[in-house]
PDB file of N, CA and C in Angstrom:
ATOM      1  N   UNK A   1      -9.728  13.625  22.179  1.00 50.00           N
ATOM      2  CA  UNK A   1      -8.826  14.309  23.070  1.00 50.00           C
ATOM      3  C   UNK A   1      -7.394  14.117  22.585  1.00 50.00           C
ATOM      4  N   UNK A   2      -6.775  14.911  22.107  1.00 51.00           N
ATOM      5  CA  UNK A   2      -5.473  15.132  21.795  1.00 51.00           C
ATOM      6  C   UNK A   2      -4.737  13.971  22.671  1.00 51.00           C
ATOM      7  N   UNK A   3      -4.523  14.505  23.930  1.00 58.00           N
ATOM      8  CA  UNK A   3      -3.632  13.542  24.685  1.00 58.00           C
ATOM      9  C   UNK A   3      -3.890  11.957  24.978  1.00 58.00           C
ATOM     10  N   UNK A   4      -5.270  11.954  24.487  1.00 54.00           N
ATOM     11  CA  UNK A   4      -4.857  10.214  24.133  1.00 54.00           C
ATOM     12  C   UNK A   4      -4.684   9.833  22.912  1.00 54.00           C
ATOM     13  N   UNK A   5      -4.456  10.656  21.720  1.00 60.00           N
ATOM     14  CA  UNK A   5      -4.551  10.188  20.603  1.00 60.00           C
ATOM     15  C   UNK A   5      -5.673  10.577  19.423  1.00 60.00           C
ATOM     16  N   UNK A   6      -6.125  11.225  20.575  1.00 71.00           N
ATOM     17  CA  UNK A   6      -7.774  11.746  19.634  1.00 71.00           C
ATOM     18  C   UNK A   6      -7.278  12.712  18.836  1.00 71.00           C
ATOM     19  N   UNK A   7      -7.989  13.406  17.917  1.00 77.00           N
ATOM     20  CA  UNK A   7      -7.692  14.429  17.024  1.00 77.00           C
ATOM     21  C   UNK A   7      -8.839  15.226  16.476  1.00 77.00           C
ATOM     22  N   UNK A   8      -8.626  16.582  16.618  1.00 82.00           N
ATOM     23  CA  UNK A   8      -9.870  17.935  16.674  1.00 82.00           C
ATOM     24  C   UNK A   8     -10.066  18.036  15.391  1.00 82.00           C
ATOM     25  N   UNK A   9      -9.345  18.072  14.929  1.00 85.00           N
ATOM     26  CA  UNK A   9      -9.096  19.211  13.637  1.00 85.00           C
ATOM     27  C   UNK A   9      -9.834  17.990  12.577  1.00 85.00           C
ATOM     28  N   UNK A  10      -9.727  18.838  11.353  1.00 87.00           N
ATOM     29  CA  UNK A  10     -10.655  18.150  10.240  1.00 87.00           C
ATOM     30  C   UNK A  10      -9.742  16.970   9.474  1.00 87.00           C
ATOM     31  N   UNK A  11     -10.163  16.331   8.777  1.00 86.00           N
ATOM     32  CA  UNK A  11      -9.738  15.312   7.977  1.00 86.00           C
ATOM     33  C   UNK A  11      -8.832  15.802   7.416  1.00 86.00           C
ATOM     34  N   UNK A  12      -8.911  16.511   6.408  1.00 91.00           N
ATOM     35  CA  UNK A  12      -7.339  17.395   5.787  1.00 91.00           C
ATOM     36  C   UNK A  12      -6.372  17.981   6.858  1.00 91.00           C
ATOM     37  N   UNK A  13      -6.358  18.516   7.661  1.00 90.00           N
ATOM     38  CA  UNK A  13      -5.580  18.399   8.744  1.00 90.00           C
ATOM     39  C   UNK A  13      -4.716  17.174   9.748  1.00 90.00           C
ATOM     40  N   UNK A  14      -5.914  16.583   9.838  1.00 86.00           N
ATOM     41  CA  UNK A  14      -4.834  15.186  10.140  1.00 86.00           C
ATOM     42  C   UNK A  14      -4.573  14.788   9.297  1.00 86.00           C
ATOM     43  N   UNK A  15      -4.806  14.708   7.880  1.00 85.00           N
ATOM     44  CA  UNK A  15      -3.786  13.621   6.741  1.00 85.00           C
ATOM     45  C   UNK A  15      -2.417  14.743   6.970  1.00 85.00           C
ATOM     46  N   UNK A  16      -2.751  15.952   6.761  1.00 89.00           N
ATOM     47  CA  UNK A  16      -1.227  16.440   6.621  1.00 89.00           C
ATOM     48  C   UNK A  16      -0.474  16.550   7.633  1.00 89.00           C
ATOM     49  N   UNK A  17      -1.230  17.090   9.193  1.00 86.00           N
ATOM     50  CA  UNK A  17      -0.416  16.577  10.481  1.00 86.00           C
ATOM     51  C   UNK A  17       0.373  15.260  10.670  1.00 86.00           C
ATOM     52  N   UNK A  18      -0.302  14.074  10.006  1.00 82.00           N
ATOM     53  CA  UNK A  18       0.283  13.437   9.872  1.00 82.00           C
ATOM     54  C   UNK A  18       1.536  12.514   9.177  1.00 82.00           C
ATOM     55  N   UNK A  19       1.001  13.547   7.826  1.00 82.00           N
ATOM     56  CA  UNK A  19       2.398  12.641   6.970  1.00 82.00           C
ATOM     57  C   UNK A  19       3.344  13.752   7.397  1.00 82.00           C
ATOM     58  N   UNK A  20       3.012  14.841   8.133  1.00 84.00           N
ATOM     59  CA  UNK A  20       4.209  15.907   8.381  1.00 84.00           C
ATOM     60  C   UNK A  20       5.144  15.668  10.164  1.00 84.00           C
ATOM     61  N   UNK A  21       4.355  14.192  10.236  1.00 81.00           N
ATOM     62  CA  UNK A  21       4.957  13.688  11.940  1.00 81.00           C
ATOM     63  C   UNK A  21       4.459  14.690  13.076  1.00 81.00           C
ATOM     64  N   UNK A  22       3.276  15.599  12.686  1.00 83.00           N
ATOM     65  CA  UNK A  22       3.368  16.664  13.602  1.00 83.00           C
ATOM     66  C   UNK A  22       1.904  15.828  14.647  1.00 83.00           C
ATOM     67  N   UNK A  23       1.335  14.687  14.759  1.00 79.00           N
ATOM     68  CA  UNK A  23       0.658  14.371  15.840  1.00 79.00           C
ATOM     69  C   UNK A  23       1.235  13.098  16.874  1.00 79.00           C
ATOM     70  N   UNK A  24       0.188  12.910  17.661  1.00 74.00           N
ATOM     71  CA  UNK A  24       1.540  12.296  18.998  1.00 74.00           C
ATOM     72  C   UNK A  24       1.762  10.765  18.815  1.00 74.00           C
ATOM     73  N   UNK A  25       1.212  10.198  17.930  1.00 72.00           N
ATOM     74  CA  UNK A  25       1.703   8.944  17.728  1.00 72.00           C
ATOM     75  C   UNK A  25       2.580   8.552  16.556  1.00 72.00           C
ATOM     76  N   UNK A  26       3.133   9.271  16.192  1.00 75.00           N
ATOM     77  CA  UNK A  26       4.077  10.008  14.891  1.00 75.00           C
ATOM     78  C   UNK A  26       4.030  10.099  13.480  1.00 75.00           C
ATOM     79  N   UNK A  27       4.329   9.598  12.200  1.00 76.00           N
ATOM     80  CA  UNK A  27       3.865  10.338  10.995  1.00 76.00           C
ATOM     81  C   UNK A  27       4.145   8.830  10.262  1.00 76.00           C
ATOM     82  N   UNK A  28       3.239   9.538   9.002  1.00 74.00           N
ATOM     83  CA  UNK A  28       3.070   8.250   7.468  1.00 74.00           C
ATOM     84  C   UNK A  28       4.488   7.609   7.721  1.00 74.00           C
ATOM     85  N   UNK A  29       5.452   8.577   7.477  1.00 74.00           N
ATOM     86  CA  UNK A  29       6.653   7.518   6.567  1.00 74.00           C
ATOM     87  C   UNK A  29       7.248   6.737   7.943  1.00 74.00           C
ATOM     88  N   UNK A  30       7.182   7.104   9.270  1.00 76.00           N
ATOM     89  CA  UNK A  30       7.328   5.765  10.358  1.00 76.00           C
ATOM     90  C   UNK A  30       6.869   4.997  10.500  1.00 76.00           C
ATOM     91  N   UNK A  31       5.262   5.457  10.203  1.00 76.00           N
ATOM     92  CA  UNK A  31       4.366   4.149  10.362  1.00 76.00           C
ATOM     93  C   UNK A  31       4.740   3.175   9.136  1.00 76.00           C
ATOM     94  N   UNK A  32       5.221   3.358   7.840  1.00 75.00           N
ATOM     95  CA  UNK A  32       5.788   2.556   7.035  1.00 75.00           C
ATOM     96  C   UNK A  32       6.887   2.157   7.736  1.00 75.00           C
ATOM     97  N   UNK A  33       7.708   2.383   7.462  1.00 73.00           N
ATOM     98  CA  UNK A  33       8.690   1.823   8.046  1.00 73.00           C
ATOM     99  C   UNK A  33       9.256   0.813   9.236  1.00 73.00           C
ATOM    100  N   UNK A  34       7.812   1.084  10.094  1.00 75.00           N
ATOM    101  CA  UNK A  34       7.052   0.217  11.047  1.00 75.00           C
ATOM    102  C   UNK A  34       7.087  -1.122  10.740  1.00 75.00           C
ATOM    103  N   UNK A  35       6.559  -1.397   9.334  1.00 73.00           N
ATOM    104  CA  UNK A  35       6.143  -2.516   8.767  1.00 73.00           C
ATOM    105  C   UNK A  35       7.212  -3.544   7.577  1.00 73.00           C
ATOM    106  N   UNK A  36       8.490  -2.903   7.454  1.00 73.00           N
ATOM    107  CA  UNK A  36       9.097  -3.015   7.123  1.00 73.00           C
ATOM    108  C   UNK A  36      10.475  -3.493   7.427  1.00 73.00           C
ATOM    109  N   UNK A  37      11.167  -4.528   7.237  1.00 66.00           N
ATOM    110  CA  UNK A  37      12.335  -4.922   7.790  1.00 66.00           C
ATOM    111  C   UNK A  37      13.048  -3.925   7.457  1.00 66.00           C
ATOM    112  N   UNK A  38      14.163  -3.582   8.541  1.00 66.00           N
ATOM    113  CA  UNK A  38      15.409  -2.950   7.809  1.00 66.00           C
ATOM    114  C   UNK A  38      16.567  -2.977   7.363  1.00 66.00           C
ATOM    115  N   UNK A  39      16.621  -4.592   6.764  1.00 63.00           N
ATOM    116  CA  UNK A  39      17.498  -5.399   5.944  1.00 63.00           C
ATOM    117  C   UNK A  39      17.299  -5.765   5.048  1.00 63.00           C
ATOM    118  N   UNK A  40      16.065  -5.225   4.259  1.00 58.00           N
ATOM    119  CA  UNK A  40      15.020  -5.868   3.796  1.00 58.00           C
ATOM    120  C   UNK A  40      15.926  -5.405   2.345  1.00 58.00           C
ATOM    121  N   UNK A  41      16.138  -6.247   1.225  1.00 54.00           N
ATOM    122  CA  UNK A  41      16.682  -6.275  -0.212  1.00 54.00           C
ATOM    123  C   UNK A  41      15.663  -5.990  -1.247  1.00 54.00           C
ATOM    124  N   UNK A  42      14.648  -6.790  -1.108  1.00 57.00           N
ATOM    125  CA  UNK A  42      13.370  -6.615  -2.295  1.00 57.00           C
ATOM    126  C   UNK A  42      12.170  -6.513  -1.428  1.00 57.00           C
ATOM    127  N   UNK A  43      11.074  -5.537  -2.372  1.00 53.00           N
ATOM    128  CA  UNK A  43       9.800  -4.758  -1.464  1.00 53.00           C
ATOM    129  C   UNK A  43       9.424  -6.352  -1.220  1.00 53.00           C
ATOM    130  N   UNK A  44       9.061  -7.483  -1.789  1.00 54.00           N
ATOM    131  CA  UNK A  44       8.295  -8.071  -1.837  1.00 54.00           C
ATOM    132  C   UNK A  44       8.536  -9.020  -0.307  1.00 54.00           C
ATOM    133  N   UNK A  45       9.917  -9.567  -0.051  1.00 58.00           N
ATOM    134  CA  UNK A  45      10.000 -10.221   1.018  1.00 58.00           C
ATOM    135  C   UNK A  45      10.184  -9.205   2.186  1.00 58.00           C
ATOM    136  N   UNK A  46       9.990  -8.021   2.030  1.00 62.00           N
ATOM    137  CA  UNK A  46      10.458  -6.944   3.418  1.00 62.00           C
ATOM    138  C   UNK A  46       9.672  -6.878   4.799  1.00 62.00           C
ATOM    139  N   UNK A  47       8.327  -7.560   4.235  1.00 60.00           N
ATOM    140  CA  UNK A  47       7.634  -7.126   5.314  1.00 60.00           C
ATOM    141  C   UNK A  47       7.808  -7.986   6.574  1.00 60.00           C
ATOM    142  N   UNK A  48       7.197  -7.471   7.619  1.00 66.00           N
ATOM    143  CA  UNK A  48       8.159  -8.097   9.305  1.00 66.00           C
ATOM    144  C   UNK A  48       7.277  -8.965   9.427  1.00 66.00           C
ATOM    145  N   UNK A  49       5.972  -9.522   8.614  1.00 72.00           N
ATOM    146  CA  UNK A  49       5.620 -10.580   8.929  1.00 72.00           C
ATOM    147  C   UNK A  49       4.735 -11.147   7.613  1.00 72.00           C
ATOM    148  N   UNK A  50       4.794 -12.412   7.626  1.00 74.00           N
ATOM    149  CA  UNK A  50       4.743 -13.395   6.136  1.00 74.00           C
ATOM    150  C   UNK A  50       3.395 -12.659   6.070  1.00 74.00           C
ATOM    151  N   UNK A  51       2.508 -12.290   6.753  1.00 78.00           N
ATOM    152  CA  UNK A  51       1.240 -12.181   6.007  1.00 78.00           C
ATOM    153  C   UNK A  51       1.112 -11.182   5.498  1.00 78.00           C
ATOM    154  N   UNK A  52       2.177 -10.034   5.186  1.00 78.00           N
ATOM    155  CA  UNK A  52       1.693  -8.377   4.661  1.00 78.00           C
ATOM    156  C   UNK A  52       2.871  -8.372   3.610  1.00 78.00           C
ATOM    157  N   UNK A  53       2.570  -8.413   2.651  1.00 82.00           N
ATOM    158  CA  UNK A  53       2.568  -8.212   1.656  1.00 82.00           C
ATOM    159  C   UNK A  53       3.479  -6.686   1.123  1.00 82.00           C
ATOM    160  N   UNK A  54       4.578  -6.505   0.511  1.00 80.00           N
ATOM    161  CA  UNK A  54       4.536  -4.897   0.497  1.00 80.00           C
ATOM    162  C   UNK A  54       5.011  -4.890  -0.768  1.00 80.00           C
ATOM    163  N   UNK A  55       4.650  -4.228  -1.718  1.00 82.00           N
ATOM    164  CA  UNK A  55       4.733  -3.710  -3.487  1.00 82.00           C
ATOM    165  C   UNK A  55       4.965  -2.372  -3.323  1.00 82.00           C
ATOM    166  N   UNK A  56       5.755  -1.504  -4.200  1.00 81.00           N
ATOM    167  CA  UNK A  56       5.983  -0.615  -4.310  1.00 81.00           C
ATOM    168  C   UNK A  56       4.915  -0.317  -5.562  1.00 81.00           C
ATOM    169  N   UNK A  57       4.887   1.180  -5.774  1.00 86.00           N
ATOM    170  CA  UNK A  57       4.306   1.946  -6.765  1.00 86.00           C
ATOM    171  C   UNK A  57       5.658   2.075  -7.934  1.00 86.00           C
ATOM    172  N   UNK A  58       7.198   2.057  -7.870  1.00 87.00           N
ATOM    173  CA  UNK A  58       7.655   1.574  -8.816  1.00 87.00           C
ATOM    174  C   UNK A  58       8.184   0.418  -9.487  1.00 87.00           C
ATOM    175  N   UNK A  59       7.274  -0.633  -8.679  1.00 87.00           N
ATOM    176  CA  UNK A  59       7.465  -1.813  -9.215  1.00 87.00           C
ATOM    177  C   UNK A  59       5.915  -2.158 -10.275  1.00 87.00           C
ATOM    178  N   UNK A  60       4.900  -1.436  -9.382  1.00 89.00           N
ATOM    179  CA  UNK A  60       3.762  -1.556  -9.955  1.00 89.00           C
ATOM    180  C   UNK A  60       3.654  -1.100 -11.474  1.00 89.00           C
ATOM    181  N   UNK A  61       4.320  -0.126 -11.741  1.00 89.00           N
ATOM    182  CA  UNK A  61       4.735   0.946 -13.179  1.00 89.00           C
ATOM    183  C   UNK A  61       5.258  -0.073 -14.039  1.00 89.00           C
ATOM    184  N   UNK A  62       6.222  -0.484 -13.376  1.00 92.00           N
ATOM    185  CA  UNK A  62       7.592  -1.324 -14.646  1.00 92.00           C
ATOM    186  C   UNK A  62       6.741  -2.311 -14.523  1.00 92.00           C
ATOM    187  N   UNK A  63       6.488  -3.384 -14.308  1.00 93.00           N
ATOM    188  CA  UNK A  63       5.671  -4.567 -14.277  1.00 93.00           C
ATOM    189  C   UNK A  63       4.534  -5.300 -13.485  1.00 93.00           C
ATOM    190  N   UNK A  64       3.452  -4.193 -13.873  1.00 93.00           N
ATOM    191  CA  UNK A  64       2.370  -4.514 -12.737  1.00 93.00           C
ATOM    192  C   UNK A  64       1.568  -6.130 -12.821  1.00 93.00           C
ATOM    193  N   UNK A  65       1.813  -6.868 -14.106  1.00 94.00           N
ATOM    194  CA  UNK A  65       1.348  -8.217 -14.139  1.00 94.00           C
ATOM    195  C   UNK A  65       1.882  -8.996 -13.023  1.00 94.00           C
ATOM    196  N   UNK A  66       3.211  -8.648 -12.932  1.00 92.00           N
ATOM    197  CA  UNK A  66       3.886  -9.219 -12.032  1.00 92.00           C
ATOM    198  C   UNK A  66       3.515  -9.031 -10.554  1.00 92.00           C
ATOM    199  N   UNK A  67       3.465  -8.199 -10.401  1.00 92.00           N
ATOM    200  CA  UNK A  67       2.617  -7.425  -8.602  1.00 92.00           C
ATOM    201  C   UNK A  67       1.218  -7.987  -8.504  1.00 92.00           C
ATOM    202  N   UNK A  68       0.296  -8.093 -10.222  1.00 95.00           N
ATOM    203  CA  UNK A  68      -0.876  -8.486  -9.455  1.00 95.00           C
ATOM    204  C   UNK A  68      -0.714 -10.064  -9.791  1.00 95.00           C
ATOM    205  N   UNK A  69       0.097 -10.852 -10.058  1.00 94.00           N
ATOM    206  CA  UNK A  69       0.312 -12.241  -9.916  1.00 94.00           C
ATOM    207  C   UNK A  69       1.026 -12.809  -8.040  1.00 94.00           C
ATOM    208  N   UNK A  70       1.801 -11.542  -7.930  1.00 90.00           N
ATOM    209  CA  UNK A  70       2.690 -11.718  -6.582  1.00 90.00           C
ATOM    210  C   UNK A  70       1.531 -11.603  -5.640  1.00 90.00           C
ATOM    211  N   UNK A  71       0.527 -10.415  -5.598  1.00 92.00           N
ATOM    212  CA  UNK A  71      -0.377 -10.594  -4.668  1.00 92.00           C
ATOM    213  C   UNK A  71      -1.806 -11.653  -4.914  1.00 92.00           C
ATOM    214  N   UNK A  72      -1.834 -12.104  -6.008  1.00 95.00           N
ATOM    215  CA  UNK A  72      -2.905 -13.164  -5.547  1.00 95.00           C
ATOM    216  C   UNK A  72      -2.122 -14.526  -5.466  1.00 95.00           C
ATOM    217  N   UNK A  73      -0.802 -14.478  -5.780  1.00 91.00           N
ATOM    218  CA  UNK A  73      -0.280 -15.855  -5.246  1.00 91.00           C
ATOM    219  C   UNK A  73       0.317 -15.613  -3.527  1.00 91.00           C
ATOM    220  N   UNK A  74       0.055 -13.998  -3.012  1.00 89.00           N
ATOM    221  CA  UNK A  74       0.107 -13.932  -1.315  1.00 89.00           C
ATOM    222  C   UNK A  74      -1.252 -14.711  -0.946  1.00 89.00           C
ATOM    223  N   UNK A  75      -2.241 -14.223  -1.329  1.00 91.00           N
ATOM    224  CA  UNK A  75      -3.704 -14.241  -0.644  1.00 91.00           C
ATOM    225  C   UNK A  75      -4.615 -15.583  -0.906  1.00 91.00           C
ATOM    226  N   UNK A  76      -3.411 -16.384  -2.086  1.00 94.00           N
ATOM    227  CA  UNK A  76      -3.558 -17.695  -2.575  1.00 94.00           C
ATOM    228  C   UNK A  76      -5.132 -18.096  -3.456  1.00 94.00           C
ATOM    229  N   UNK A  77      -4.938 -16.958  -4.357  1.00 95.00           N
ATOM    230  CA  UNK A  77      -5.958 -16.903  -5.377  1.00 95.00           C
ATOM    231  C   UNK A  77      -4.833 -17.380  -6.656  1.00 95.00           C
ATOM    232  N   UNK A  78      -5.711 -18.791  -7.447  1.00 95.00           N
ATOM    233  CA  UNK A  78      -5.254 -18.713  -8.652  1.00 95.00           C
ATOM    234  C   UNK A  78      -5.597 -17.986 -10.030  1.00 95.00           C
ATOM    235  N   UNK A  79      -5.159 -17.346 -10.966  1.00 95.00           N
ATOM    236  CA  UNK A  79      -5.301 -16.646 -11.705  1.00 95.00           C
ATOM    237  C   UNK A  79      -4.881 -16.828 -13.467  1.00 95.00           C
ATOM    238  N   UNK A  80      -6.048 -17.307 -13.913  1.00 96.00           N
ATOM    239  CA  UNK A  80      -5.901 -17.690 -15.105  1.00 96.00           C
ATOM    240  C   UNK A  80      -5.089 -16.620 -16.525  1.00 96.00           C
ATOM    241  N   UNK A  81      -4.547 -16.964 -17.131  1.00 95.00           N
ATOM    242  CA  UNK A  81      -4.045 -15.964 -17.898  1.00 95.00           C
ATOM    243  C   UNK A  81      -4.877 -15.402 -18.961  1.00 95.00           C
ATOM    244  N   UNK A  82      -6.191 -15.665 -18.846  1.00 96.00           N
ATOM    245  CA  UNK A  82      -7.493 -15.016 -19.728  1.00 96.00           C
ATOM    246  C   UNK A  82      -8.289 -14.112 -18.553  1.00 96.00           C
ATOM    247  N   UNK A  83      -8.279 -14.508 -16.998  1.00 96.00           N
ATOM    248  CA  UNK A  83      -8.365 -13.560 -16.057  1.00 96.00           C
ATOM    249  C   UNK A  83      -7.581 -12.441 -15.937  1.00 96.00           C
ATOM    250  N   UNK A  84      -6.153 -12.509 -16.462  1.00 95.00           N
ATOM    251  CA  UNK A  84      -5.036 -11.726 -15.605  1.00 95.00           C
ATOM    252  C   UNK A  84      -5.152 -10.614 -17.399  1.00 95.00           C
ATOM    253  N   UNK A  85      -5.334 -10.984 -18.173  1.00 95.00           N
ATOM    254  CA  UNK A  85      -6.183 -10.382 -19.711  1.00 95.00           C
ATOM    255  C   UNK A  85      -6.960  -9.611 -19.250  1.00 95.00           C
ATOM    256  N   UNK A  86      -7.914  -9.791 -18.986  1.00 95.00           N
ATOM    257  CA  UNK A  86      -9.236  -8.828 -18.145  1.00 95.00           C
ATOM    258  C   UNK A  86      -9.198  -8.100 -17.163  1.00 95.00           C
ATOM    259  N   UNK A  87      -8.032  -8.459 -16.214  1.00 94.00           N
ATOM    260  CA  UNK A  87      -8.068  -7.329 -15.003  1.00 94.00           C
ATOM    261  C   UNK A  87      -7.122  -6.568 -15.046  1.00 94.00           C
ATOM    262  N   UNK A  88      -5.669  -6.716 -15.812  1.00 95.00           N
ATOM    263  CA  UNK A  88      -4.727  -5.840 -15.904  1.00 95.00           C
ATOM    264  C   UNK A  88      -5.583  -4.210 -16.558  1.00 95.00           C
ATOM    265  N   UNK A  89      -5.859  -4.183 -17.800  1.00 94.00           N
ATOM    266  CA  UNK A  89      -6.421  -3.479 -18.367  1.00 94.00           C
ATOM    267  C   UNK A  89      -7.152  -1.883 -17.417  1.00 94.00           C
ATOM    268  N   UNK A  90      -7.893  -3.074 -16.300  1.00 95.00           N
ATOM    269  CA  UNK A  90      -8.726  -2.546 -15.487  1.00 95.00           C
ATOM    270  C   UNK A  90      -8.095  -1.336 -14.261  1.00 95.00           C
ATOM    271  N   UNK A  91      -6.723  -2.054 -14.047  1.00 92.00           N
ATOM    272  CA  UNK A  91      -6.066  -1.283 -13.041  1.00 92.00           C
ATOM    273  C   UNK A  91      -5.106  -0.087 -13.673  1.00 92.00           C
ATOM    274  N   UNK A  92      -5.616   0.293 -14.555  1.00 86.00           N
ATOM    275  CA  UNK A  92      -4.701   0.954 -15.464  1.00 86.00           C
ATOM    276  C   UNK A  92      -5.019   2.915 -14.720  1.00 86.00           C
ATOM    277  N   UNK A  93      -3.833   3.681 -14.452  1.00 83.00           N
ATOM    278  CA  UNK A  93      -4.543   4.751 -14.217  1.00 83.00           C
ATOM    279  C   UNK A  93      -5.842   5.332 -15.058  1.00 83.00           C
ATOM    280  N   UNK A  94      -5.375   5.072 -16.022  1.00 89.00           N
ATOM    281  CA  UNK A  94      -6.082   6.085 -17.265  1.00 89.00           C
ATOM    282  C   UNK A  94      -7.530   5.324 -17.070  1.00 89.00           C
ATOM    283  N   UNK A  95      -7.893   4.142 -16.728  1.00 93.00           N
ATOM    284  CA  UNK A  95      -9.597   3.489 -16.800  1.00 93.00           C
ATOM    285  C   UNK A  95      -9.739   3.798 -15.556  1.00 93.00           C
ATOM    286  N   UNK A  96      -9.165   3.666 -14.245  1.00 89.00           N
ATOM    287  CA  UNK A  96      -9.791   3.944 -13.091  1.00 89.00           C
ATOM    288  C   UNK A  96     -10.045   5.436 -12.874  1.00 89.00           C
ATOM    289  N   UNK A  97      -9.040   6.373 -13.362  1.00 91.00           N
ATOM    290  CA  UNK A  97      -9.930   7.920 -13.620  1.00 91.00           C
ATOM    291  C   UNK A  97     -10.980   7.761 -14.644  1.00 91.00           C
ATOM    292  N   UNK A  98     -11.156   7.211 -15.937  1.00 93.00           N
ATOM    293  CA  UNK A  98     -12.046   7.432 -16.673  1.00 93.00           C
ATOM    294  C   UNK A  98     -13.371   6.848 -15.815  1.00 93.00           C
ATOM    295  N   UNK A  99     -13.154   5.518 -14.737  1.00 91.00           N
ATOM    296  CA  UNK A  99     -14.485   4.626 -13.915  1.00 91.00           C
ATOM    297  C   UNK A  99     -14.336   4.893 -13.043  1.00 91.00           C
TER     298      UNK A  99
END
């Protein structure tokens, strides 16, 4: 039901109703922003609470070793540098379209 929040229409319709703010609990880029301080200097300390974590997609580009070292030292996984060898590779656009 619309008026509590429910939604009719198909899956492609609400992704775009929504990142376009057009349903009643309002759109993608608020709900970010939601989660986000708004004093916030670097993605990494921005978020409004210690446990969420926030990386950008152009931090991920310029130095993604670094993002996936920042998030398993959030989630407090250690990560060997013959591990971090093996999984960088993996997150690469070009292997996750090719897998």
């Amino acid at each position: 039901r619309p008026e509590d929040g429910g939604y009719e229409g198909s899956l492609d319709e609400f992704v775009n109703d929504w990142c376009a703010g057009r349903i009643c609990f309002g759109g993608w880029p608020e709900h970010l922003r939601s989660w986000i301080k708004s004093d916030a200097t670097e993605m990494e300390h921005s978020g409004i609470d210690r446990r969420i974590l926030v990386v950008s997609f152009a931090d991920m580009k310029q130095d993604l070793s670094s993002v996936v070292a920042a998030i398993a030292s959030h989630i407090g996984v250690e990560l060997s540098q013959e591990q971090m060898s093996e999984i960088l590779p993996k997150l690469s656009f070009s292997y996750m379209k090719e897998n």
